[in-house]
């Protein structure tokens, strides 16, 4: 994966670990939260005891999970990033750790969430090992939800990213007894944007505030966040997207689904 210095550098420059462009991040992060919340709300497992936010960044998704689960463990490789997450999400029900083994050992989990993390695992063997760890930490009726930007064909590496196709990624999970339950499209801000995002991005005030916020002007960032929040809230395209490279994938244990199918046949 990209090293600690890389992620600490992004935190220091942007205040988070997402898109470098402030205008894109302010909008896209809200769409990601909406899409993940929608999937969780249609999650078929009965238990909502414990969730894992693997690669939690500065805590937005951990905060979301806390509204739906009794306890959340959040993992990131950077203590500085976790310190920021703790400031933003000061809940006693949230456990933060830089140790991936400790995070996984805190299961079993009813939900394991990983948002644009697996594409930063460049080594295929390391990714396969991580999938096995996810499977071992998953409750019998639990789900694994990942949001990933995928490659159109084959595998491609660029710096700190490695794109894999949906088939390749699903194969990694299938080898550890997990099967794809649902696959939903998610808009990509440059390759497959929603119409509402395109209108937002063309606004003169958004372009100006975006440059200022990216340069670190706090007042511009606050104003941009307010505009992005209003625009993203009315963006119905986020749940209808099906084109582009980004997918929201939900995995379950193959055995659990087989048991359910057999029960329905009785």
PDB file of N, CA, C and O in Angstrom, residues 63-106:
ATOM      1  N   UNK A  63     -18.646   7.750  11.382  1.00  0.00           N
ATOM      2  CA  UNK A  63     -19.786   8.476  11.942  1.00  0.00           C
ATOM      3  C   UNK A  63     -21.094   7.935  11.378  1.00  0.00           C
ATOM      4  O   UNK A  63     -22.082   7.774  12.115  1.00  0.00           O
ATOM      5  N   UNK A  64     -21.116   7.641  10.087  1.00  0.00           N
ATOM      6  CA  UNK A  64     -22.312   7.048   9.476  1.00  0.00           C
ATOM      7  C   UNK A  64     -22.632   5.694  10.102  1.00  0.00           C
ATOM      8  O   UNK A  64     -23.792   5.415  10.456  1.00  0.00           O
ATOM      9  N   UNK A  65     -21.630   4.851  10.243  1.00  0.00           N
ATOM     10  CA  UNK A  65     -21.849   3.519  10.808  1.00  0.00           C
ATOM     11  C   UNK A  65     -22.374   3.595  12.241  1.00  0.00           C
ATOM     12  O   UNK A  65     -23.184   2.765  12.662  1.00  0.00           O
ATOM     13  N   UNK A  66     -21.926   4.589  13.001  1.00  0.00           N
ATOM     14  CA  UNK A  66     -22.384   4.732  14.386  1.00  0.00           C
ATOM     15  C   UNK A  66     -23.865   5.052  14.480  1.00  0.00           C
ATOM     16  O   UNK A  66     -24.474   4.837  15.531  1.00  0.00           O
ATOM     17  N   UNK A  67     -24.467   5.548  13.409  1.00  0.00           N
ATOM     18  CA  UNK A  67     -25.907   5.804  13.423  1.00  0.00           C
ATOM     19  C   UNK A  67     -26.708   4.534  13.160  1.00  0.00           C
ATOM     20  O   UNK A  67     -27.934   4.543  13.289  1.00  0.00           O
ATOM     21  N   UNK A  68     -26.017   3.460  12.817  1.00  0.00           N
ATOM     22  CA  UNK A  68     -26.719   2.235  12.442  1.00  0.00           C
ATOM     23  C   UNK A  68     -26.233   0.986  13.179  1.00  0.00           C
ATOM     24  O   UNK A  68     -26.875  -0.050  13.090  1.00  0.00           O
ATOM     25  N   UNK A  69     -25.103   1.081  13.881  1.00  0.00           N
ATOM     26  CA  UNK A  69     -24.561  -0.069  14.605  1.00  0.00           C
ATOM     27  C   UNK A  69     -24.260   0.330  16.047  1.00  0.00           C
ATOM     28  O   UNK A  69     -24.010   1.499  16.340  1.00  0.00           O
ATOM     29  N   UNK A  70     -24.256  -0.663  16.919  1.00  0.00           N
ATOM     30  CA  UNK A  70     -24.045  -0.404  18.340  1.00  0.00           C
ATOM     31  C   UNK A  70     -22.602  -0.011  18.648  1.00  0.00           C
ATOM     32  O   UNK A  70     -22.340   0.746  19.578  1.00  0.00           O
ATOM     33  N   UNK A  71     -21.663  -0.536  17.877  1.00  0.00           N
ATOM     34  CA  UNK A  71     -20.248  -0.226  18.098  1.00  0.00           C
ATOM     35  C   UNK A  71     -19.516  -0.302  16.767  1.00  0.00           C
ATOM     36  O   UNK A  71     -19.887  -1.079  15.877  1.00  0.00           O
ATOM     37  N   UNK A  72     -18.478   0.523  16.637  1.00  0.00           N
ATOM     38  CA  UNK A  72     -17.699   0.584  15.394  1.00  0.00           C
ATOM     39  C   UNK A  72     -16.218   0.570  15.736  1.00  0.00           C
ATOM     40  O   UNK A  72     -15.767   1.295  16.629  1.00  0.00           O
ATOM     41  N   UNK A  73     -15.477  -0.287  15.034  1.00  0.00           N
ATOM     42  CA  UNK A  73     -14.017  -0.248  15.077  1.00  0.00           C
ATOM     43  C   UNK A  73     -13.540   0.371  13.770  1.00  0.00           C
ATOM     44  O   UNK A  73     -14.028   0.009  12.698  1.00  0.00           O
ATOM     45  N   UNK A  74     -12.617   1.312  13.869  1.00  0.00           N
ATOM     46  CA  UNK A  74     -12.103   1.996  12.680  1.00  0.00           C
ATOM     47  C   UNK A  74     -10.587   1.839  12.621  1.00  0.00           C
ATOM     48  O   UNK A  74      -9.898   2.052  13.616  1.00  0.00           O
ATOM     49  N   UNK A  75     -10.093   1.491  11.449  1.00  0.00           N
ATOM     50  CA  UNK A  75      -8.653   1.284  11.252  1.00  0.00           C
ATOM     51  C   UNK A  75      -8.122   2.199  10.174  1.00  0.00           C
ATOM     52  O   UNK A  75      -8.744   2.384   9.118  1.00  0.00           O
ATOM     53  N   UNK A  76      -6.961   2.779  10.440  1.00  0.00           N
ATOM     54  CA  UNK A  76      -6.177   3.458   9.410  1.00  0.00           C
ATOM     55  C   UNK A  76      -4.717   3.319   9.792  1.00  0.00           C
ATOM     56  O   UNK A  76      -4.395   3.118  10.963  1.00  0.00           O
ATOM     57  N   UNK A  77      -3.825   3.453   8.815  1.00  0.00           N
ATOM     58  CA  UNK A  77      -2.411   3.211   9.110  1.00  0.00           C
ATOM     59  C   UNK A  77      -1.745   4.394   9.803  1.00  0.00           C
ATOM     60  O   UNK A  77      -0.662   4.245  10.358  1.00  0.00           O
ATOM     61  N   UNK A  78      -2.385   5.555   9.796  1.00  0.00           N
ATOM     62  CA  UNK A  78      -1.773   6.776  10.317  1.00  0.00           C
ATOM     63  C   UNK A  78      -2.405   7.194  11.639  1.00  0.00           C
ATOM     64  O   UNK A  78      -3.621   7.395  11.713  1.00  0.00           O
ATOM     65  N   UNK A  79      -1.586   7.385  12.658  1.00  0.00           N
ATOM     66  CA  UNK A  79      -2.100   7.870  13.930  1.00  0.00           C
ATOM     67  C   UNK A  79      -2.582   9.312  13.807  1.00  0.00           C
ATOM     68  O   UNK A  79      -3.563   9.702  14.444  1.00  0.00           O
ATOM     69  N   UNK A  80      -1.929  10.111  12.986  1.00  0.00           N
ATOM     70  CA  UNK A  80      -2.360  11.494  12.785  1.00  0.00           C
ATOM     71  C   UNK A  80      -3.758  11.545  12.170  1.00  0.00           C
ATOM     72  O   UNK A  80      -4.593  12.373  12.558  1.00  0.00           O
ATOM     73  N   UNK A  81      -4.017  10.656  11.222  1.00  0.00           N
ATOM     74  CA  UNK A  81      -5.344  10.584  10.607  1.00  0.00           C
ATOM     75  C   UNK A  81      -6.379  10.151  11.642  1.00  0.00           C
ATOM     76  O   UNK A  81      -7.484  10.709  11.720  1.00  0.00           O
ATOM     77  N   UNK A  82      -6.024   9.168  12.469  1.00  0.00           N
ATOM     78  CA  UNK A  82      -6.954   8.716  13.504  1.00  0.00           C
ATOM     79  C   UNK A  82      -7.201   9.794  14.547  1.00  0.00           C
ATOM     80  O   UNK A  82      -8.310   9.905  15.080  1.00  0.00           O
ATOM     81  N   UNK A  83      -6.194  10.597  14.843  1.00  0.00           N
ATOM     82  CA  UNK A  83      -6.397  11.700  15.783  1.00  0.00           C
ATOM     83  C   UNK A  83      -7.432  12.684  15.242  1.00  0.00           C
ATOM     84  O   UNK A  83      -8.274  13.200  15.989  1.00  0.00           O
ATOM     85  N   UNK A  84      -7.372  12.939  13.942  1.00  0.00           N
ATOM     86  CA  UNK A  84      -8.363  13.816  13.310  1.00  0.00           C
ATOM     87  C   UNK A  84      -9.743  13.182  13.346  1.00  0.00           C
ATOM     88  O   UNK A  84     -10.743  13.853  13.633  1.00  0.00           O
ATOM     89  N   UNK A  85      -9.801  11.877  13.087  1.00  0.00           N
ATOM     90  CA  UNK A  85     -11.079  11.175  13.150  1.00  0.00           C
ATOM     91  C   UNK A  85     -11.678  11.234  14.551  1.00  0.00           C
ATOM     92  O   UNK A  85     -12.890  11.435  14.715  1.00  0.00           O
ATOM     93  N   UNK A  86     -10.857  11.099  15.572  1.00  0.00           N
ATOM     94  CA  UNK A  86     -11.346  11.157  16.949  1.00  0.00           C
ATOM     95  C   UNK A  86     -11.904  12.541  17.270  1.00  0.00           C
ATOM     96  O   UNK A  86     -12.934  12.660  17.953  1.00  0.00           O
ATOM     97  N   UNK A  87     -11.251  13.573  16.786  1.00  0.00           N
ATOM     98  CA  UNK A  87     -11.752  14.929  17.005  1.00  0.00           C
ATOM     99  C   UNK A  87     -13.101  15.131  16.338  1.00  0.00           C
ATOM    100  O   UNK A  87     -13.989  15.792  16.894  1.00  0.00           O
ATOM    101  N   UNK A  88     -13.271  14.549  15.169  1.00  0.00           N
ATOM    102  CA  UNK A  88     -14.521  14.724  14.422  1.00  0.00           C
ATOM    103  C   UNK A  88     -15.629  13.801  14.903  1.00  0.00           C
ATOM    104  O   UNK A  88     -16.813  14.127  14.749  1.00  0.00           O
ATOM    105  N   UNK A  89     -15.245  12.651  15.445  1.00  0.00           N
ATOM    106  CA  UNK A  89     -16.240  11.670  15.886  1.00  0.00           C
ATOM    107  C   UNK A  89     -15.897  11.261  17.322  1.00  0.00           C
ATOM    108  O   UNK A  89     -15.350  10.181  17.566  1.00  0.00           O
ATOM    109  N   UNK A  90     -16.216  12.088  18.311  1.00  0.00           N
ATOM    110  CA  UNK A  90     -15.815  11.824  19.700  1.00  0.00           C
ATOM    111  C   UNK A  90     -16.792  10.894  20.435  1.00  0.00           C
ATOM    112  O   UNK A  90     -17.295  11.227  21.499  1.00  0.00           O
ATOM    113  N   UNK A  91     -17.023   9.721  19.861  1.00  0.00           N
ATOM    114  CA  UNK A  91     -17.977   8.780  20.451  1.00  0.00           C
ATOM    115  C   UNK A  91     -17.258   7.692  21.233  1.00  0.00           C
ATOM    116  O   UNK A  91     -16.245   7.149  20.781  1.00  0.00           O
ATOM    117  N   UNK A  92     -17.807   7.345  22.395  1.00  0.00           N
ATOM    118  CA  UNK A  92     -17.244   6.255  23.193  1.00  0.00           C
ATOM    119  C   UNK A  92     -17.498   4.895  22.541  1.00  0.00           C
ATOM    120  O   UNK A  92     -16.894   3.894  22.932  1.00  0.00           O
ATOM    121  N   UNK A  93     -18.387   4.850  21.557  1.00  0.00           N
ATOM    122  CA  UNK A  93     -18.695   3.599  20.856  1.00  0.00           C
ATOM    123  C   UNK A  93     -17.774   3.354  19.660  1.00  0.00           C
ATOM    124  O   UNK A  93     -17.924   2.348  18.963  1.00  0.00           O
ATOM    125  N   UNK A  94     -16.845   4.273  19.444  1.00  0.00           N
ATOM    126  CA  UNK A  94     -15.900   4.153  18.331  1.00  0.00           C
ATOM    127  C   UNK A  94     -14.521   3.805  18.854  1.00  0.00           C
ATOM    128  O   UNK A  94     -13.948   4.535  19.667  1.00  0.00           O
ATOM    129  N   UNK A  95     -13.976   2.671  18.383  1.00  0.00           N
ATOM    130  CA  UNK A  95     -12.616   2.277  18.719  1.00  0.00           C
ATOM    131  C   UNK A  95     -11.733   2.515  17.507  1.00  0.00           C
ATOM    132  O   UNK A  95     -12.051   2.066  16.401  1.00  0.00           O
ATOM    133  N   UNK A  96     -10.607   3.205  17.696  1.00  0.00           N
ATOM    134  CA  UNK A  96      -9.689   3.534  16.614  1.00  0.00           C
ATOM    135  C   UNK A  96      -8.363   2.815  16.829  1.00  0.00           C
ATOM    136  O   UNK A  96      -7.851   2.780  17.944  1.00  0.00           O
ATOM    137  N   UNK A  97      -7.808   2.260  15.756  1.00  0.00           N
ATOM    138  CA  UNK A  97      -6.527   1.569  15.879  1.00  0.00           C
ATOM    139  C   UNK A  97      -5.752   1.618  14.574  1.00  0.00           C
ATOM    140  O   UNK A  97      -6.333   1.555  13.484  1.00  0.00           O
ATOM    141  N   UNK A  98      -4.434   1.742  14.691  1.00  0.00           N
ATOM    142  CA  UNK A  98      -3.556   1.663  13.516  1.00  0.00           C
ATOM    143  C   UNK A  98      -3.128   0.229  13.223  1.00  0.00           C
ATOM    144  O   UNK A  98      -2.480  -0.024  12.210  1.00  0.00           O
ATOM    145  N   UNK A  99      -3.485  -0.702  14.091  1.00  0.00           N
ATOM    146  CA  UNK A  99      -3.075  -2.103  13.964  1.00  0.00           C
ATOM    147  C   UNK A  99      -4.163  -2.889  13.233  1.00  0.00           C
ATOM    148  O   UNK A  99      -5.229  -3.130  13.792  1.00  0.00           O
ATOM    149  N   UNK A 100      -3.934  -3.314  11.992  1.00  0.00           N
ATOM    150  CA  UNK A 100      -4.976  -4.039  11.263  1.00  0.00           C
ATOM    151  C   UNK A 100      -5.342  -5.361  11.914  1.00  0.00           C
ATOM    152  O   UNK A 100      -6.512  -5.761  11.896  1.00  0.00           O
ATOM    153  N   UNK A 101      -4.369  -6.045  12.522  1.00  0.00           N
ATOM    154  CA  UNK A 101      -4.654  -7.311  13.190  1.00  0.00           C
ATOM    155  C   UNK A 101      -5.579  -7.098  14.382  1.00  0.00           C
ATOM    156  O   UNK A 101      -6.520  -7.867  14.610  1.00  0.00           O
ATOM    157  N   UNK A 102      -5.339  -6.029  15.139  1.00  0.00           N
ATOM    158  CA  UNK A 102      -6.201  -5.724  16.280  1.00  0.00           C
ATOM    159  C   UNK A 102      -7.600  -5.357  15.823  1.00  0.00           C
ATOM    160  O   UNK A 102      -8.598  -5.749  16.445  1.00  0.00           O
ATOM    161  N   UNK A 103      -7.694  -4.616  14.731  1.00  0.00           N
ATOM    162  CA  UNK A 103      -9.005  -4.233  14.211  1.00  0.00           C
ATOM    163  C   UNK A 103      -9.796  -5.457  13.786  1.00  0.00           C
ATOM    164  O   UNK A 103     -10.981  -5.609  14.118  1.00  0.00           O
ATOM    165  N   UNK A 104      -9.156  -6.363  13.076  1.00  0.00           N
ATOM    166  CA  UNK A 104      -9.845  -7.563  12.592  1.00  0.00           C
ATOM    167  C   UNK A 104     -10.186  -8.513  13.740  1.00  0.00           C
ATOM    168  O   UNK A 104     -11.217  -9.188  13.715  1.00  0.00           O
ATOM    169  N   UNK A 105      -9.336  -8.546  14.753  1.00  0.00           N
ATOM    170  CA  UNK A 105      -9.582  -9.419  15.904  1.00  0.00           C
ATOM    171  C   UNK A 105     -10.736  -8.933  16.763  1.00  0.00           C
ATOM    172  O   UNK A 105     -11.239  -9.673  17.613  1.00  0.00           O
ATOM    173  N   UNK A 106     -11.176  -7.709  16.541  1.00  0.00           N
ATOM    174  CA  UNK A 106     -12.268  -7.137  17.331  1.00  0.00           C
ATOM    175  C   UNK A 106     -13.627  -7.645  16.882  1.00  0.00           C
ATOM    176  O   UNK A 106     -14.650  -7.288  17.472  1.00  0.00           O
TER     177      UNK A 106
END
